[in-house]
mmCIF file of C-alpha atoms in Angstrom:
data_model
loop_
_atom_site.group_PDB
_atom_site.id
_atom_site.type_symbol
_atom_site.label_atom_id
_atom_site.label_comp_id
_atom_site.label_asym_id
_atom_site.label_seq_id
_atom_site.Cartn_x
_atom_site.Cartn_y
_atom_site.Cartn_z
ATOM 1 C CA MET D 30 -29.318 20.618 -8.042
ATOM 2 C CA PRO D 31 -27.839 17.650 -6.117
ATOM 3 C CA SER D 32 -30.394 15.481 -4.367
ATOM 4 C CA PRO D 33 -30.660 15.852 -0.564
ATOM 5 C CA GLN D 34 -29.849 12.156 -0.220
ATOM 6 C CA LYS D 35 -26.524 12.607 -2.022
ATOM 7 C CA ASN D 36 -25.325 15.042 0.648
ATOM 8 C CA ALA D 37 -27.093 13.409 3.589
ATOM 9 C CA PRO D 38 -24.935 12.699 6.653
ATOM 10 C CA ARG D 39 -23.358 9.277 6.940
ATOM 11 C CA HIS D 40 -24.089 6.835 9.763
ATOM 12 C CA ASP D 41 -21.372 8.481 11.908
ATOM 13 C CA GLY D 42 -22.502 12.030 11.057
ATOM 14 C CA ARG D 43 -19.716 12.793 8.569
ATOM 15 C CA LYS D 44 -20.271 14.505 5.238
ATOM 16 C CA PRO D 45 -19.643 12.385 2.108
ATOM 17 C CA ASN D 46 -16.300 14.133 1.485
ATOM 18 C CA GLN D 47 -15.131 14.190 5.120
ATOM 19 C CA LEU D 48 -12.226 12.226 6.590
ATOM 20 C CA ARG D 49 -12.451 10.549 9.948
ATOM 21 C CA PRO D 50 -10.513 12.328 12.737
ATOM 22 C CA ILE D 51 -6.796 11.617 12.141
ATOM 23 C CA GLN D 52 -3.986 11.851 14.694
ATOM 24 C CA TYR D 53 -0.284 11.008 14.628
ATOM 25 C CA ARG D 54 1.309 10.383 18.036
ATOM 26 C CA THR D 55 5.066 10.237 17.576
ATOM 27 C CA GLY D 56 7.684 8.398 19.637
ATOM 28 C CA ILE D 57 5.408 5.476 20.439
ATOM 29 C CA ALA D 58 8.273 2.936 20.073
ATOM 30 C CA PRO D 59 11.372 4.443 21.721
ATOM 31 C CA HIS D 60 13.865 1.898 20.341
ATOM 32 C CA ALA D 61 12.855 2.495 16.706
ATOM 33 C CA ALA D 62 14.560 5.134 14.561
ATOM 34 C CA GLY D 63 11.131 6.670 13.971
ATOM 35 C CA SER D 64 7.688 5.675 15.144
ATOM 36 C CA VAL D 65 4.105 6.871 15.291
ATOM 37 C CA LEU D 66 0.698 5.696 16.413
ATOM 38 C CA ALA D 67 -1.495 6.507 13.436
ATOM 39 C CA VAL D 68 -5.153 6.932 14.406
ATOM 40 C CA CYS D 69 -7.936 7.244 11.833
ATOM 41 C CA GLY D 70 -11.306 7.213 13.533
ATOM 42 C CA ARG D 71 -11.330 3.956 15.507
ATOM 43 C CA THR D 72 -8.545 2.393 13.439
ATOM 44 C CA GLN D 73 -5.148 2.455 15.167
ATOM 45 C CA VAL D 74 -1.838 1.318 13.671
ATOM 46 C CA ILE D 75 1.646 1.489 15.180
ATOM 47 C CA CYS D 76 4.181 2.303 12.445
ATOM 48 C CA ALA D 77 7.862 1.954 13.364
ATOM 49 C CA ALA D 78 10.978 2.276 11.192
ATOM 50 C CA SER D 79 14.186 0.457 12.130
ATOM 51 C CA LEU D 80 17.587 0.522 10.431
ATOM 52 C CA GLU D 81 19.702 -2.431 9.322
ATOM 53 C CA GLU D 82 23.245 -1.761 8.090
ATOM 54 C CA ARG D 83 22.907 -4.151 5.177
ATOM 55 C CA VAL D 84 20.849 -4.675 2.049
ATOM 56 C CA PRO D 85 18.930 -7.790 0.952
ATOM 57 C CA ARG D 86 21.106 -10.601 -0.420
ATOM 58 C CA TRP D 87 19.517 -10.390 -3.863
ATOM 59 C CA LYS D 88 20.395 -6.697 -4.120
ATOM 60 C CA GLU D 89 23.970 -7.261 -3.002
ATOM 61 C CA ALA D 90 24.384 -10.246 -5.341
ATOM 62 C CA GLN D 91 23.202 -8.212 -8.343
ATOM 63 C CA GLY D 92 25.463 -5.303 -7.455
ATOM 64 C CA ILE D 93 22.603 -2.812 -7.422
ATOM 65 C CA PRO D 94 23.693 0.409 -5.661
ATOM 66 C CA GLY D 95 21.778 2.063 -2.849
ATOM 67 C CA GLY D 96 19.607 0.798 -0.055
ATOM 68 C CA TRP D 97 16.186 -0.755 0.363
ATOM 69 C CA VAL D 98 12.904 -0.154 2.148
ATOM 70 C CA THR D 99 10.681 -3.033 3.179
ATOM 71 C CA ALA D 100 7.533 -3.376 5.271
ATOM 72 C CA GLU D 101 5.820 -5.926 7.462
ATOM 73 C CA TYR D 102 2.132 -5.764 8.385
ATOM 74 C CA SER D 103 0.262 -7.615 11.079
ATOM 75 C CA MET D 104 -3.124 -7.411 12.738
ATOM 76 C CA LEU D 105 -2.815 -8.103 16.461
ATOM 77 C CA PRO D 106 -5.204 -10.735 17.855
ATOM 78 C CA TYR D 107 -7.316 -8.182 19.724
ATOM 79 C CA SER D 108 -7.564 -5.712 16.828
ATOM 80 C CA THR D 109 -10.913 -7.140 15.683
ATOM 81 C CA HIS D 110 -14.150 -8.026 17.484
ATOM 82 C CA ASP D 111 -13.414 -11.749 17.196
ATOM 83 C CA ARG D 112 -9.869 -12.670 18.241
ATOM 84 C CA LYS D 113 -7.594 -13.109 15.226
ATOM 85 C CA VAL D 114 -5.167 -16.022 15.404
ATOM 86 C CA ARG D 115 -1.538 -14.925 15.127
ATOM 87 C CA ASP D 116 0.147 -15.800 11.845
ATOM 88 C CA ILE D 117 2.947 -17.552 13.724
ATOM 89 C CA MET D 118 0.393 -19.987 15.140
ATOM 90 C CA LYS D 119 -0.759 -20.811 11.605
ATOM 91 C CA GLY D 120 2.817 -21.183 10.403
ATOM 92 C CA ARG D 121 2.378 -18.736 7.535
ATOM 93 C CA LEU D 122 1.270 -15.230 6.641
ATOM 94 C CA ASP D 123 -2.228 -14.989 5.274
ATOM 95 C CA GLY D 124 -2.602 -13.738 1.713
ATOM 96 C CA ARG D 125 -4.158 -10.445 2.791
ATOM 97 C CA SER D 126 -1.205 -9.559 5.047
ATOM 98 C CA VAL D 127 1.282 -10.361 2.283
ATOM 99 C CA GLU D 128 -0.641 -8.184 -0.191
ATOM 100 C CA ILE D 129 -0.816 -5.256 2.233
ATOM 101 C CA GLN D 130 2.812 -5.280 3.304
ATOM 102 C CA ARG D 131 3.910 -5.372 -0.326
ATOM 103 C CA LEU D 132 1.653 -2.392 -1.027
ATOM 104 C CA ILE D 133 3.157 -0.487 1.910
ATOM 105 C CA GLY D 134 6.687 -1.268 0.713
ATOM 106 C CA ARG D 135 5.939 -0.124 -2.846
ATOM 107 C CA SER D 136 4.333 3.064 -1.554
ATOM 108 C CA LEU D 137 7.376 3.983 0.536
ATOM 109 C CA ARG D 138 9.937 3.155 -2.129
ATOM 110 C CA ALA D 139 8.074 5.501 -4.491
ATOM 111 C CA VAL D 140 9.241 8.461 -2.394
ATOM 112 C CA VAL D 141 12.646 7.232 -1.159
ATOM 113 C CA ASP D 142 15.885 7.944 -3.023
ATOM 114 C CA LEU D 143 17.532 4.569 -2.401
ATOM 115 C CA GLU D 144 20.985 5.783 -3.477
ATOM 116 C CA LYS D 145 20.930 8.556 -0.863
ATOM 117 C CA LEU D 146 19.874 6.009 1.754
ATOM 118 C CA GLY D 147 23.136 4.155 1.110
ATOM 119 C CA PRO D 148 23.840 0.430 1.578
ATOM 120 C CA ARG D 149 21.323 -0.082 4.373
ATOM 121 C CA THR D 150 17.720 -1.214 4.803
ATOM 122 C CA LEU D 151 14.871 0.597 6.488
ATOM 123 C CA CYS D 152 12.405 -1.938 7.873
ATOM 124 C CA VAL D 153 8.953 -0.590 8.631
ATOM 125 C CA ASP D 154 6.681 -2.578 10.941
ATOM 126 C CA CYS D 155 2.950 -1.848 10.865
ATOM 127 C CA ASP D 156 0.986 -3.433 13.713
ATOM 128 C CA VAL D 157 -2.769 -2.917 13.814
ATOM 129 C CA LEU D 158 -4.061 -2.314 17.337
ATOM 130 C CA ALA D 159 -7.661 -1.679 16.338
ATOM 131 C CA ALA D 160 -9.322 -2.254 12.968
ATOM 132 C CA ASP D 161 -12.379 -0.337 11.783
ATOM 133 C CA GLY D 162 -11.664 -0.112 8.068
ATOM 134 C CA GLY D 163 -8.741 1.511 6.263
ATOM 135 C CA THR D 164 -5.903 -0.283 8.059
ATOM 136 C CA ARG D 165 -3.699 -0.366 4.954
ATOM 137 C CA THR D 166 -4.282 3.296 4.087
ATOM 138 C CA THR D 167 -3.745 4.364 7.717
ATOM 139 C CA ALA D 168 -0.517 2.345 7.748
ATOM 140 C CA ILE D 169 0.803 3.957 4.554
ATOM 141 C CA SER D 170 0.082 7.497 5.749
ATOM 142 C CA GLY D 171 1.571 6.714 9.170
ATOM 143 C CA THR D 172 4.713 5.093 7.795
ATOM 144 C CA TYR D 173 5.616 8.280 5.943
ATOM 145 C CA VAL D 174 5.677 10.080 9.294
ATOM 146 C CA ALA D 175 7.756 7.263 10.812
ATOM 147 C CA LEU D 176 10.224 7.414 7.897
ATOM 148 C CA LYS D 177 10.578 11.197 8.143
ATOM 149 C CA LEU D 178 11.352 10.852 11.850
ATOM 150 C CA ALA D 179 13.845 8.062 11.076
ATOM 151 C CA GLU D 180 15.496 10.283 8.483
ATOM 152 C CA LYS D 181 16.128 12.955 11.127
ATOM 153 C CA THR D 182 17.529 10.307 13.496
ATOM 154 C CA LEU D 183 19.977 9.122 10.818
ATOM 155 C CA ILE D 184 21.061 12.664 9.917
ATOM 156 C CA ASP D 185 21.590 13.546 13.593
ATOM 157 C CA ALA D 186 23.654 10.364 14.034
ATOM 158 C CA GLY D 187 25.814 11.233 11.009
ATOM 159 C CA LYS D 188 24.815 8.093 9.097
ATOM 160 C CA ILE D 189 23.499 10.145 6.173
ATOM 161 C CA ASN D 190 24.111 13.781 5.299
ATOM 162 C CA LYS D 191 20.992 14.692 3.322
ATOM 163 C CA SER D 192 17.312 13.872 3.017
ATOM 164 C CA PHE D 193 16.465 10.641 1.197
ATOM 165 C CA LEU D 194 12.742 11.388 1.010
ATOM 166 C CA LYS D 195 11.719 12.920 -2.320
ATOM 167 C CA ALA D 196 8.078 13.660 -1.448
ATOM 168 C CA GLN D 197 5.294 12.841 0.953
ATOM 169 C CA VAL D 198 3.115 9.778 0.444
ATOM 170 C CA ALA D 199 -0.333 9.080 1.833
ATOM 171 C CA ALA D 200 -3.351 6.907 1.100
ATOM 172 C CA VAL D 201 -7.089 6.854 1.620
ATOM 173 C CA SER D 202 -10.060 4.683 0.742
ATOM 174 C CA VAL D 203 -13.113 5.763 -1.231
ATOM 175 C CA GLY D 204 -16.155 3.875 -2.428
ATOM 176 C CA LEU D 205 -19.634 3.822 -3.860
ATOM 177 C CA VAL D 206 -21.832 3.020 -0.885
ATOM 178 C CA PRO D 207 -25.627 2.654 -0.977
ATOM 179 C CA GLY D 208 -27.785 4.186 1.723
ATOM 180 C CA GLN D 209 -31.015 2.873 3.138
ATOM 181 C CA ASP D 210 -33.423 2.778 0.185
ATOM 182 C CA ALA D 211 -31.010 5.055 -1.707
ATOM 183 C CA PRO D 212 -28.576 4.529 -4.601
ATOM 184 C CA ALA D 213 -24.846 4.280 -4.047
ATOM 185 C CA ARG D 214 -22.918 7.537 -3.708
ATOM 186 C CA PRO D 215 -19.188 8.356 -3.486
ATOM 187 C CA LEU D 216 -17.839 8.436 0.081
ATOM 188 C CA LEU D 217 -14.390 9.313 1.387
ATOM 189 C CA ASP D 218 -12.453 7.291 3.989
ATOM 190 C CA LEU D 219 -14.691 4.278 4.535
ATOM 191 C CA ASP D 220 -15.036 2.746 7.978
ATOM 192 C CA TYR D 221 -15.803 -0.945 8.360
ATOM 193 C CA PRO D 222 -19.628 -0.803 7.996
ATOM 194 C CA GLU D 223 -19.288 1.350 4.861
ATOM 195 C CA ASP D 224 -16.557 -0.845 3.410
ATOM 196 C CA ALA D 225 -18.662 -3.948 4.005
ATOM 197 C CA ALA D 226 -21.662 -2.367 2.254
ATOM 198 C CA ALA D 227 -19.740 -0.776 -0.640
ATOM 199 C CA GLU D 228 -20.682 -1.707 -4.188
ATOM 200 C CA VAL D 229 -17.285 -0.413 -5.303
ATOM 201 C CA ASP D 230 -14.286 0.197 -3.074
ATOM 202 C CA MET D 231 -10.978 1.785 -3.966
ATOM 203 C CA ASN D 232 -7.677 2.390 -2.175
ATOM 204 C CA VAL D 233 -5.624 5.254 -3.578
ATOM 205 C CA VAL D 234 -1.961 6.028 -2.836
ATOM 206 C CA MET D 235 -0.496 9.351 -3.970
ATOM 207 C CA THR D 236 2.603 11.488 -3.507
ATOM 208 C CA SER D 237 2.710 15.186 -2.727
ATOM 209 C CA ARG D 238 3.844 15.678 -6.334
ATOM 210 C CA ASN D 239 0.240 14.848 -7.285
ATOM 211 C CA GLU D 240 1.303 11.493 -8.713
ATOM 212 C CA PHE D 241 -0.465 8.188 -8.214
ATOM 213 C CA VAL D 242 1.524 5.312 -6.742
ATOM 214 C CA GLU D 243 -1.284 2.788 -6.807
ATOM 215 C CA VAL D 244 -5.032 2.611 -7.362
ATOM 216 C CA GLN D 245 -6.794 -0.548 -6.205
ATOM 217 C CA ALA D 246 -10.428 -0.563 -7.356
ATOM 218 C CA THR D 247 -12.866 -3.444 -7.097
ATOM 219 C CA GLY D 248 -16.503 -3.867 -7.934
ATOM 220 C CA GLU D 249 -18.167 -5.960 -5.246
ATOM 221 C CA GLU D 250 -20.820 -7.805 -7.252
ATOM 222 C CA ALA D 251 -21.136 -4.568 -9.224
ATOM 223 C CA THR D 252 -19.503 -2.688 -12.066
ATOM 224 C CA PHE D 253 -18.567 0.981 -12.314
ATOM 225 C CA ALA D 254 -18.296 3.471 -15.146
ATOM 226 C CA ARG D 255 -15.286 5.564 -16.144
ATOM 227 C CA GLY D 256 -16.992 8.692 -14.795
ATOM 228 C CA GLU D 257 -17.543 7.032 -11.421
ATOM 229 C CA MET D 258 -13.899 5.950 -11.292
ATOM 230 C CA GLU D 259 -12.762 9.500 -12.021
ATOM 231 C CA ALA D 260 -15.124 10.889 -9.381
ATOM 232 C CA LEU D 261 -13.680 8.475 -6.817
ATOM 233 C CA THR D 262 -10.048 9.277 -7.637
ATOM 234 C CA ASP D 263 -10.810 13.022 -7.496
ATOM 235 C CA LEU D 264 -12.448 12.537 -4.089
ATOM 236 C CA ALA D 265 -9.455 10.504 -2.882
ATOM 237 C CA ALA D 266 -6.999 13.151 -4.095
ATOM 238 C CA LYS D 267 -8.793 15.834 -2.090
ATOM 239 C CA GLY D 268 -8.699 13.663 1.033
ATOM 240 C CA ILE D 269 -5.016 12.848 0.566
ATOM 241 C CA ARG D 270 -4.143 16.541 0.295
ATOM 242 C CA GLN D 271 -5.734 16.993 3.719
ATOM 243 C CA ILE D 272 -3.651 14.112 5.081
ATOM 244 C CA PHE D 273 -0.482 15.735 3.717
ATOM 245 C CA LYS D 274 -1.293 18.831 5.788
ATOM 246 C CA LEU D 275 -1.752 16.717 8.928
ATOM 247 C CA GLN D 276 1.561 14.927 8.293
ATOM 248 C CA ARG D 277 3.397 18.221 7.890
ATOM 249 C CA ALA D 278 1.760 19.654 10.997
ATOM 250 C CA VAL D 279 2.944 16.838 13.270
ATOM 251 C CA LEU D 280 6.443 16.860 11.780
ATOM 252 C CA THR D 281 6.926 20.623 12.121
ATOM 253 C CA GLY D 282 5.003 21.069 15.368
#
């Protein structure tokens, strides 16, 4: 029998395997080809996809057919409790932002048929309005919605004649988080206090074909066993399947 502590409510009342409330509010940026305000608990990210009728110079120079998808990620100054200085004021992107926007780009390209996109670039901007953990995973799940909306815009405009998206993509965080006077247990969709306390945290990106795009797992002054890693990825997969349903609901609603 599982111990009562293992299934005890979290600090916000959620069950260990429960996502935060998720919403996708479309059309948030009217000049973008597709846009959404992705809300996960108290984390809010604007995801907007814009079209450029060209490909990167390196792709053109190498004669590689098809288009490209790229992403930019930024946390707005007021997204955290203490004001965050804009990257432009520092004269460079911080390492964390670079890492995250590359992750977002890889995640999107995993489900885009670049040849069907044609010789053009989809630029996805992810701007964090409010950060309470899971900004990168919220951005990835939101950008899929923005891309699907952009796809419809391009088809309606006659720029493309068929879908370039091969599958859905979404992401979620999981971790081993200790409780008060209790051992660490697997939790789904960590908010900031849980992420800060986690002994192990993991970000998982998957497609609706049940394939992994990326798994980022780190022991924070701790190690983890193979069985714990498998338990975390299984928990993440269940959460991501729920996110797929929410994505489909907003796109077909």
